[in-house]
């Protein structure tokens, strides 16, 4: 096959080769931050953050939380890419000034049609306990008919149910997992599938959840993470189960999304000690290998950081478990996991983040971050032989529970891994601290970026303490990584407020956007790159005025698989997201016209 190169192509290549490397912005000042308070001195805590293809930011959590004095509710908010509030929606299942009345939005996701999904627990005014709940909002923040969809376990008089994790493939394939407890049958791990119905107490799989209970029903059983693969053919859940009276085990299962039955299950117990072992996060690679990160408890040395990996058939892979114990024999754990360089191929890196205790007296903990070679469970060679650590600048003794990493995100386009948590800094007390490292060798490339609300609140806590509170993506328009954080910020008088933060940090990745090497040249109109491996930009001539347009994406069979609404830019980001490999068609439509249409390929 011959390729014809036009003269203009050589000019473009020459520009690329001769252009100086653009200056890289390494600012750790947020692009914007938003604080929200429900009322008085009660606590508002953001638990999860998500973004969509247009750069909008969504946050959910618990509002007005103080079990002894006030009723709480679920508060979900949407900001645009500039930090302007678009909508806020409150849901309160019932008033109760009690611990059982705590209502939480725990996980959040956005599907390709702009629907927003929240996994939650909701107070039940009949049983006086909580229900596992799934909430569906449309793109305008309106809770849809028959939602929240609740699950109530009818097998006992005392019922406590909570949704702790969420997996969204598209608007018709949504899954939620958590725990259920009744006074008669004890604890169970539970997974449910959403279904479109007129009854919000009816679920998929013939209204029968997948449940698992170990031999010790009074011990802890709960799902901690839930994942769906790229073509909705396999659903994975991991959680903590109890099989003996002396500790918990790591449970992992592969389920059929269409049937809700287990293809395989695996239980891991550190048989040497038979103490508490627990997963906290999970990831799935392109070959169907499963990675589970958490901790194992060992006699005389507290908890050790634990990484397991199963192949697509459910067998523990060679080299696993991979257990990290710091030299001082104190507590270590992984709190979150992301797949790093080559992670889609099965032999890439598993990037895990968490915390390590350096000393108990005086108290001193550090962030902990490591990269493992997926195929062997050994440390990735470029990272050296030990994890990367970060110690806040406050010195010792530190405030309890600080210098802990809780959330990890990897951005493939920039080959960066980000970790966020809470650290004790010299000024500003406890801060939300976020750091970026090179995915290949673990070198520091951005930060530490420490957020403190108000320098006059030196002892206040600003913190990220959950794995769902960090989201990072590459913006190919501006050649930057955008980092979004949800959390909580101490203001005064024990008051905690929602906090939402956006950072934007420059990366050395050529692109066609403003500030990039090719500037805004109109001849670069069209969709680039195509095929799409991660993200592409659909660029229109600057002479075209775009306002309130919609981008429709269809699969090869003509099914509408994604809508991007309210487009007001001539450079539109199209992410691979959950689109499977194949050919797609797009149409950018305004009020009275079709601006452009075409086709693209999603590559694996």
XYZ file of C-alpha atoms in Angstrom, residues 93-582:
490
model
C -35.712 9.523 52.902
C -37.144 10.548 56.248
C -36.391 12.493 59.391
C -34.590 10.830 62.265
C -32.112 12.304 64.729
C -30.374 8.978 65.153
C -27.463 6.995 63.789
C -29.820 4.898 61.642
C -31.032 8.091 59.981
C -27.674 8.820 58.370
C -28.236 8.932 54.606
C -25.179 8.745 52.391
C -24.375 9.169 48.720
C -21.341 6.861 48.578
C -20.466 6.404 44.883
C -21.273 8.364 41.716
C -21.017 7.710 37.959
C -22.205 9.307 34.709
C -23.306 7.207 31.734
C -22.926 8.098 28.049
C -26.424 9.593 27.897
C -25.734 12.089 30.663
C -27.623 10.252 33.411
C -26.054 10.486 36.860
C -26.112 7.428 39.144
C -25.513 7.353 42.894
C -25.142 4.316 45.162
C -26.458 5.184 48.589
C -27.992 4.195 51.864
C -31.405 5.679 52.712
C -33.259 5.739 56.002
C -36.357 3.555 56.145
C -39.101 5.106 58.269
C -40.891 1.740 58.544
C -38.096 -0.487 59.809
C -36.044 2.371 61.320
C -32.955 0.995 59.634
C -31.368 1.832 56.290
C -32.002 0.530 52.765
C -29.502 -0.039 50.004
C -30.510 2.458 47.314
C -29.763 3.427 43.723
C -30.592 6.964 42.579
C -30.856 7.993 38.920
C -30.743 11.684 37.960
C -31.159 13.015 34.432
C -28.685 15.517 33.013
C -30.655 18.361 34.640
C -30.439 16.828 38.102
C -34.032 15.613 38.277
C -34.457 12.307 40.106
C -36.174 9.967 37.660
C -39.449 8.135 38.202
C -39.222 4.963 40.324
C -35.959 6.134 41.883
C -34.454 5.935 44.406
C -34.698 2.210 43.902
C -34.444 0.511 47.284
C -33.538 -2.943 48.477
C -35.033 -4.177 51.726
C -34.066 -7.559 53.095
C -37.315 -9.065 54.374
C -35.749 -12.018 56.178
C -35.497 -10.356 59.571
C -37.013 -7.661 61.742
C -33.777 -5.745 62.203
C -32.514 -4.748 58.738
C -29.469 -2.722 57.777
C -28.434 -2.440 54.126
C -25.849 -0.189 52.459
C -24.676 0.392 48.873
C -20.903 0.753 48.923
C -19.917 0.380 45.259
C -21.306 0.980 41.790
C -20.624 -0.196 38.218
C -22.202 1.554 35.217
C -21.848 0.219 31.680
C -24.618 2.271 30.053
C -28.053 3.551 31.013
C -29.573 0.046 30.979
C -26.761 -1.915 32.624
C -26.153 -0.563 36.122
C -25.034 -2.627 39.103
C -24.746 -1.890 42.807
C -23.083 -3.819 45.627
C -22.840 -3.522 49.365
C -23.941 -5.353 52.458
C -27.143 -6.521 54.077
C -27.747 -7.427 57.701
C -30.753 -8.902 59.461
C -31.184 -10.009 63.032
C -32.132 -13.514 61.872
C -29.631 -14.253 59.100
C -26.683 -12.004 59.944
C -24.424 -10.275 57.407
C -24.246 -10.945 53.667
C -22.356 -9.487 50.739
C -24.887 -8.410 48.112
C -24.880 -7.440 44.400
C -27.967 -6.219 42.493
C -28.720 -5.216 38.921
C -30.942 -2.288 38.060
C -33.935 -2.871 35.818
C -36.426 -0.519 34.200
C -39.688 -1.100 36.024
C -42.675 0.700 37.473
C -41.867 -0.676 40.910
C -38.843 0.766 42.618
C -38.525 -2.321 44.815
C -38.058 -4.601 41.813
C -34.547 -5.428 40.594
C -33.010 -7.388 37.751
C -32.115 -11.087 37.740
C -35.795 -11.805 38.511
C -35.609 -9.596 41.565
C -33.025 -11.933 43.101
C -29.707 -10.445 44.208
C -26.415 -12.269 44.220
C -25.411 -12.815 47.849
C -22.532 -14.498 49.599
C -22.196 -15.384 53.242
C -19.282 -17.136 54.905
C -19.657 -19.790 57.538
C -19.653 -17.181 60.319
C -22.822 -15.169 59.685
C -22.176 -12.846 62.628
C -18.838 -11.716 61.178
C -18.320 -8.932 58.671
C -19.564 -9.479 55.114
C -19.560 -6.577 52.661
C -18.729 -5.734 49.070
C -15.941 -3.153 48.826
C -15.591 -2.776 45.060
C -17.492 -3.633 41.876
C -16.264 -3.546 38.266
C -17.723 -4.292 34.814
C -15.506 -5.189 31.851
C -15.384 -3.207 28.611
C -18.121 -5.134 26.769
C -20.524 -5.908 29.641
C -19.790 -9.656 29.583
C -18.251 -10.003 33.054
C -19.050 -8.395 36.392
C -16.573 -8.584 39.261
C -17.044 -8.030 42.973
C -14.626 -8.143 45.876
C -15.344 -7.846 49.543
C -14.728 -8.972 53.071
C -16.278 -12.180 54.396
C -16.058 -14.113 57.631
C -15.484 -17.860 57.769
C -14.073 -18.237 61.300
C -14.418 -16.527 64.657
C -10.884 -15.083 64.534
C -10.785 -12.966 61.392
C -12.065 -12.000 57.966
C -11.062 -13.176 54.480
C -10.793 -11.612 51.020
C -13.625 -12.747 48.753
C -13.621 -12.180 44.976
C -16.165 -13.364 42.397
C -16.764 -13.140 38.668
C -20.471 -12.891 37.854
C -22.588 -13.119 34.735
C -24.117 -9.655 34.132
C -27.113 -11.233 32.404
C -27.826 -13.965 34.974
C -26.381 -12.750 38.263
C -24.722 -16.111 38.882
C -21.078 -16.706 39.768
C -18.703 -17.969 37.085
C -16.061 -18.446 39.760
C -15.378 -17.424 43.344
C -12.111 -17.192 45.247
C -11.499 -16.732 48.975
C -8.048 -15.782 50.278
C -6.968 -16.194 53.887
C -3.522 -15.633 55.322
C -3.468 -19.103 56.800
C -0.295 -18.438 58.777
C -2.108 -16.046 61.080
C -5.867 -16.349 60.301
C -6.503 -12.775 61.385
C -8.305 -9.980 59.533
C -7.623 -9.854 55.790
C -9.579 -7.366 53.705
C -9.764 -5.940 50.190
C -10.299 -2.222 49.690
C -10.142 -1.802 45.897
C -10.095 -3.781 42.652
C -9.079 -3.367 38.994
C -9.592 -5.483 35.842
C -7.191 -5.534 32.890
C -7.933 -6.160 29.212
C -7.142 -9.871 29.489
C -9.611 -10.465 32.288
C -7.018 -10.592 35.066
C -8.342 -9.317 38.389
C -6.276 -7.259 40.852
C -7.386 -6.870 44.472
C -5.614 -4.481 46.850
C -6.023 -4.213 50.613
C -4.282 -5.551 53.693
C -3.510 -8.686 55.683
C -2.967 -8.811 59.433
C 0.103 -10.557 60.798
C 1.009 -11.287 64.405
C 3.623 -8.886 65.746
C 3.697 -6.518 62.779
C 0.186 -5.115 62.423
C -1.231 -4.973 58.898
C 0.763 -5.560 55.723
C -0.166 -4.176 52.312
C -1.712 -6.936 50.198
C -2.051 -7.349 46.433
C -3.764 -10.375 44.875
C -4.214 -11.182 41.197
C -6.436 -13.846 39.643
C -6.463 -14.919 36.005
C -9.647 -14.960 33.934
C -10.474 -18.457 35.274
C -10.200 -17.418 38.925
C -6.831 -19.016 39.706
C -4.336 -17.053 41.790
C -1.522 -16.003 39.447
C 2.109 -16.919 39.964
C 3.912 -14.411 42.186
C 0.836 -13.621 44.275
C -0.005 -12.749 46.947
C 2.402 -9.818 46.844
C 2.753 -8.622 50.442
C 4.600 -5.483 51.486
C 5.804 -5.080 55.057
C 7.849 -2.012 55.922
C 11.054 -2.661 57.827
C 9.643 -1.385 61.127
C 6.874 -4.032 61.222
C 4.099 -1.472 61.688
C 0.836 -0.980 59.789
C 0.864 -0.865 55.966
C -2.120 -1.032 53.614
C -3.207 -0.362 50.040
C -6.365 1.736 49.857
C -6.832 2.052 46.081
C -5.539 0.666 42.801
C -5.260 1.753 39.154
C -3.769 -0.007 36.141
C -0.682 1.749 34.832
C 1.559 1.548 31.754
C 0.416 -1.311 29.528
C -2.323 -2.160 32.020
C -4.735 -3.171 29.281
C -2.449 -5.939 28.015
C -2.276 -8.084 31.125
C 1.433 -7.538 31.721
C 1.276 -3.883 32.671
C 1.649 -2.207 36.027
C -0.720 -2.363 38.956
C -0.395 0.997 40.722
C -1.396 0.847 44.376
C -1.543 3.614 46.948
C -2.174 3.794 50.669
C -0.284 4.413 53.863
C 2.590 3.147 55.992
C 3.250 3.785 59.670
C 6.832 4.891 60.245
C 6.632 5.194 64.020
C 3.985 4.877 66.714
C 5.650 7.073 69.296
C 5.840 9.823 68.265
C 3.116 9.114 65.735
C 4.311 9.313 62.120
C 2.681 7.941 58.957
C 3.477 8.432 55.256
C 1.710 8.136 51.915
C 2.659 4.870 50.217
C 2.690 4.294 46.439
C 4.063 1.363 44.445
C 3.962 -0.200 40.983
C 3.855 -3.973 40.517
C 4.425 -5.864 37.288
C 1.058 -7.486 36.707
C 2.385 -10.739 35.269
C 4.739 -11.540 38.163
C 3.754 -9.580 41.286
C 7.260 -8.087 41.478
C 7.957 -4.371 41.821
C 8.117 -2.656 38.418
C 11.830 -2.337 37.684
C 11.797 1.364 36.843
C 10.427 2.183 40.285
C 13.277 0.581 42.208
C 12.902 -1.900 45.034
C 10.782 0.113 47.471
C 7.511 2.055 47.301
C 7.480 5.830 47.026
C 6.515 7.668 50.221
C 5.428 11.189 51.156
C 5.710 12.683 54.628
C 3.870 15.895 55.462
C 6.019 18.835 56.519
C 4.603 19.136 60.054
C 7.121 16.713 61.542
C 6.288 14.492 64.500
C 4.106 13.899 66.325
C 1.501 14.139 63.577
C -2.240 14.435 63.987
C -3.716 10.944 64.173
C -4.886 9.511 60.850
C -2.839 11.841 58.662
C -0.219 11.449 55.942
C -2.456 8.763 54.490
C -3.071 8.202 50.784
C -6.627 7.105 49.995
C -7.336 7.511 46.270
C -5.270 6.668 43.169
C -5.846 7.566 39.504
C -3.731 6.825 36.406
C -3.836 8.915 33.207
C -2.491 6.932 30.264
C -2.036 9.875 27.863
C 0.432 11.583 30.190
C 1.679 8.387 31.894
C 1.068 9.897 35.309
C -0.288 8.405 38.495
C -1.952 10.669 41.060
C -2.531 9.967 44.733
C -4.655 12.041 47.090
C -5.382 11.867 50.790
C -4.777 13.898 53.919
C -1.480 15.133 55.321
C -0.327 17.163 58.294
C 1.526 20.208 57.006
C 3.486 22.842 58.949
C 1.005 25.596 58.089
C -2.673 24.915 57.586
C -3.004 21.896 59.834
C -4.404 18.830 58.054
C -4.635 19.370 54.296
C -5.963 17.606 51.212
C -2.655 16.746 49.543
C -2.474 15.455 45.974
C 0.739 14.382 44.222
C 1.600 13.296 40.659
C 4.301 10.753 39.764
C 5.701 9.412 36.509
C 3.989 6.108 35.753
C 7.147 4.481 34.407
C 9.672 5.251 37.152
C 7.809 6.810 40.094
C 9.625 10.138 39.891
C 7.825 13.217 41.212
C 6.318 15.243 38.336
C 3.702 17.421 40.035
C 3.018 18.708 43.527
C 2.649 18.124 46.357
C -0.479 20.256 46.047
C -1.887 20.856 49.536
C -5.302 22.435 49.901
C -6.145 24.267 53.109
C -9.357 26.164 53.635
C -8.346 29.415 55.279
C -4.894 29.953 56.743
C -6.508 31.115 59.986
C -7.801 27.602 60.706
C -4.481 26.004 61.560
C -5.913 22.966 63.307
C -8.773 22.317 60.906
C -8.984 19.133 58.869
C -9.285 19.234 55.090
C -9.300 15.683 53.862
C -9.799 13.020 51.265
C -10.532 9.738 53.015
C -12.259 7.532 50.406
C -11.104 5.980 47.131
C -13.957 7.562 45.130
C -12.910 11.143 45.955
C -10.316 11.533 43.161
C -10.823 11.690 39.387
C -8.142 12.558 36.815
C -8.190 12.771 33.022
C -6.155 14.196 30.150
C -7.574 17.252 28.375
C -6.275 17.057 24.803
C -7.567 20.535 23.990
C -5.215 22.237 26.416
C -2.527 19.543 26.817
C -3.085 19.248 30.556
C -4.139 16.717 33.127
C -7.257 17.820 34.961
C -7.583 16.581 38.529
C -10.902 16.686 40.382
C -11.305 16.129 44.109
C -14.278 15.748 46.404
C -13.836 15.825 50.146
C -14.541 17.706 53.303
C -13.113 20.871 54.762
C -13.116 22.059 58.358
C -14.431 25.602 58.766
C -15.134 26.317 62.444
C -16.906 24.936 65.518
C -16.515 21.335 64.329
C -18.270 22.206 61.073
C -17.241 20.234 57.989
C -18.314 21.423 54.537
C -18.370 19.812 51.108
C -15.272 20.809 49.160
C -14.792 20.348 45.402
C -11.420 21.160 43.810
C -10.098 21.276 40.255
C -6.401 21.340 39.385
C -4.907 21.679 35.930
C -1.267 20.699 35.454
C 0.731 20.821 32.231
C 2.236 17.710 30.683
C 4.759 17.123 27.890
C 2.269 15.595 25.451
C 1.932 17.233 22.000
C -1.611 18.069 20.947
C -3.505 20.438 18.704
C -5.051 22.544 21.436
C -4.414 26.114 22.612
C -0.915 26.269 24.062
C 0.060 23.143 22.147
C 2.600 23.033 19.345
C 0.108 23.489 16.533
C -1.888 26.312 18.108
C -5.369 26.947 16.683
C -4.672 26.492 12.962
C -7.999 26.183 11.146
C -6.585 23.616 8.745
C -6.546 21.142 11.625
C -10.309 20.733 11.557
C -11.712 17.237 11.850
C -11.366 14.403 14.339
C -7.869 13.669 15.620
C -6.659 11.035 16.341
C -8.731 8.420 14.574
C -8.714 5.537 15.637
C -9.339 6.641 19.233
C -7.314 4.836 21.870
C -8.072 7.148 24.801
C -9.399 10.565 23.792
C -9.750 12.551 20.552
C -10.681 16.105 19.613
C -13.367 16.975 17.075
C -12.287 20.413 15.874
C -14.416 22.772 13.765
C -13.366 25.947 11.983
C -13.176 28.994 14.258
C -15.536 30.747 11.819
C -18.392 28.464 12.918
C -20.337 29.614 15.960
C -21.240 26.710 18.240
C -23.866 27.275 20.911
C -25.948 24.695 22.763
C -25.099 21.934 20.279
C -25.474 18.181 20.868
C -23.092 15.438 19.756
C -24.812 12.124 19.011
C -22.769 8.914 18.734
C -24.203 5.726 17.194
C -22.813 2.223 16.984
C -22.629 0.181 13.792
C -26.178 -1.112 14.310
C -27.543 2.425 14.529
C -28.095 2.409 18.304
C -27.585 5.723 20.080
C -24.815 5.027 22.606
C -23.849 8.492 23.805
C -25.085 12.084 23.897
C -22.922 15.072 24.796
C -25.196 18.029 25.519
C -24.799 21.796 25.734
C -21.675 22.080 23.588
C -20.403 25.648 23.192
C -16.902 25.098 21.889
C -15.240 24.439 18.524
C -12.950 21.802 20.047
C -14.970 18.887 21.415
C -13.388 16.120 23.456
C -14.547 12.563 22.659
C -13.378 9.977 25.166
C -13.192 6.246 24.605
C -14.747 5.739 28.038
C -16.825 2.566 28.042
C -17.244 2.344 24.263
C -16.082 -1.062 23.077
C -13.812 -1.547 20.066
C -15.489 -0.991 16.704
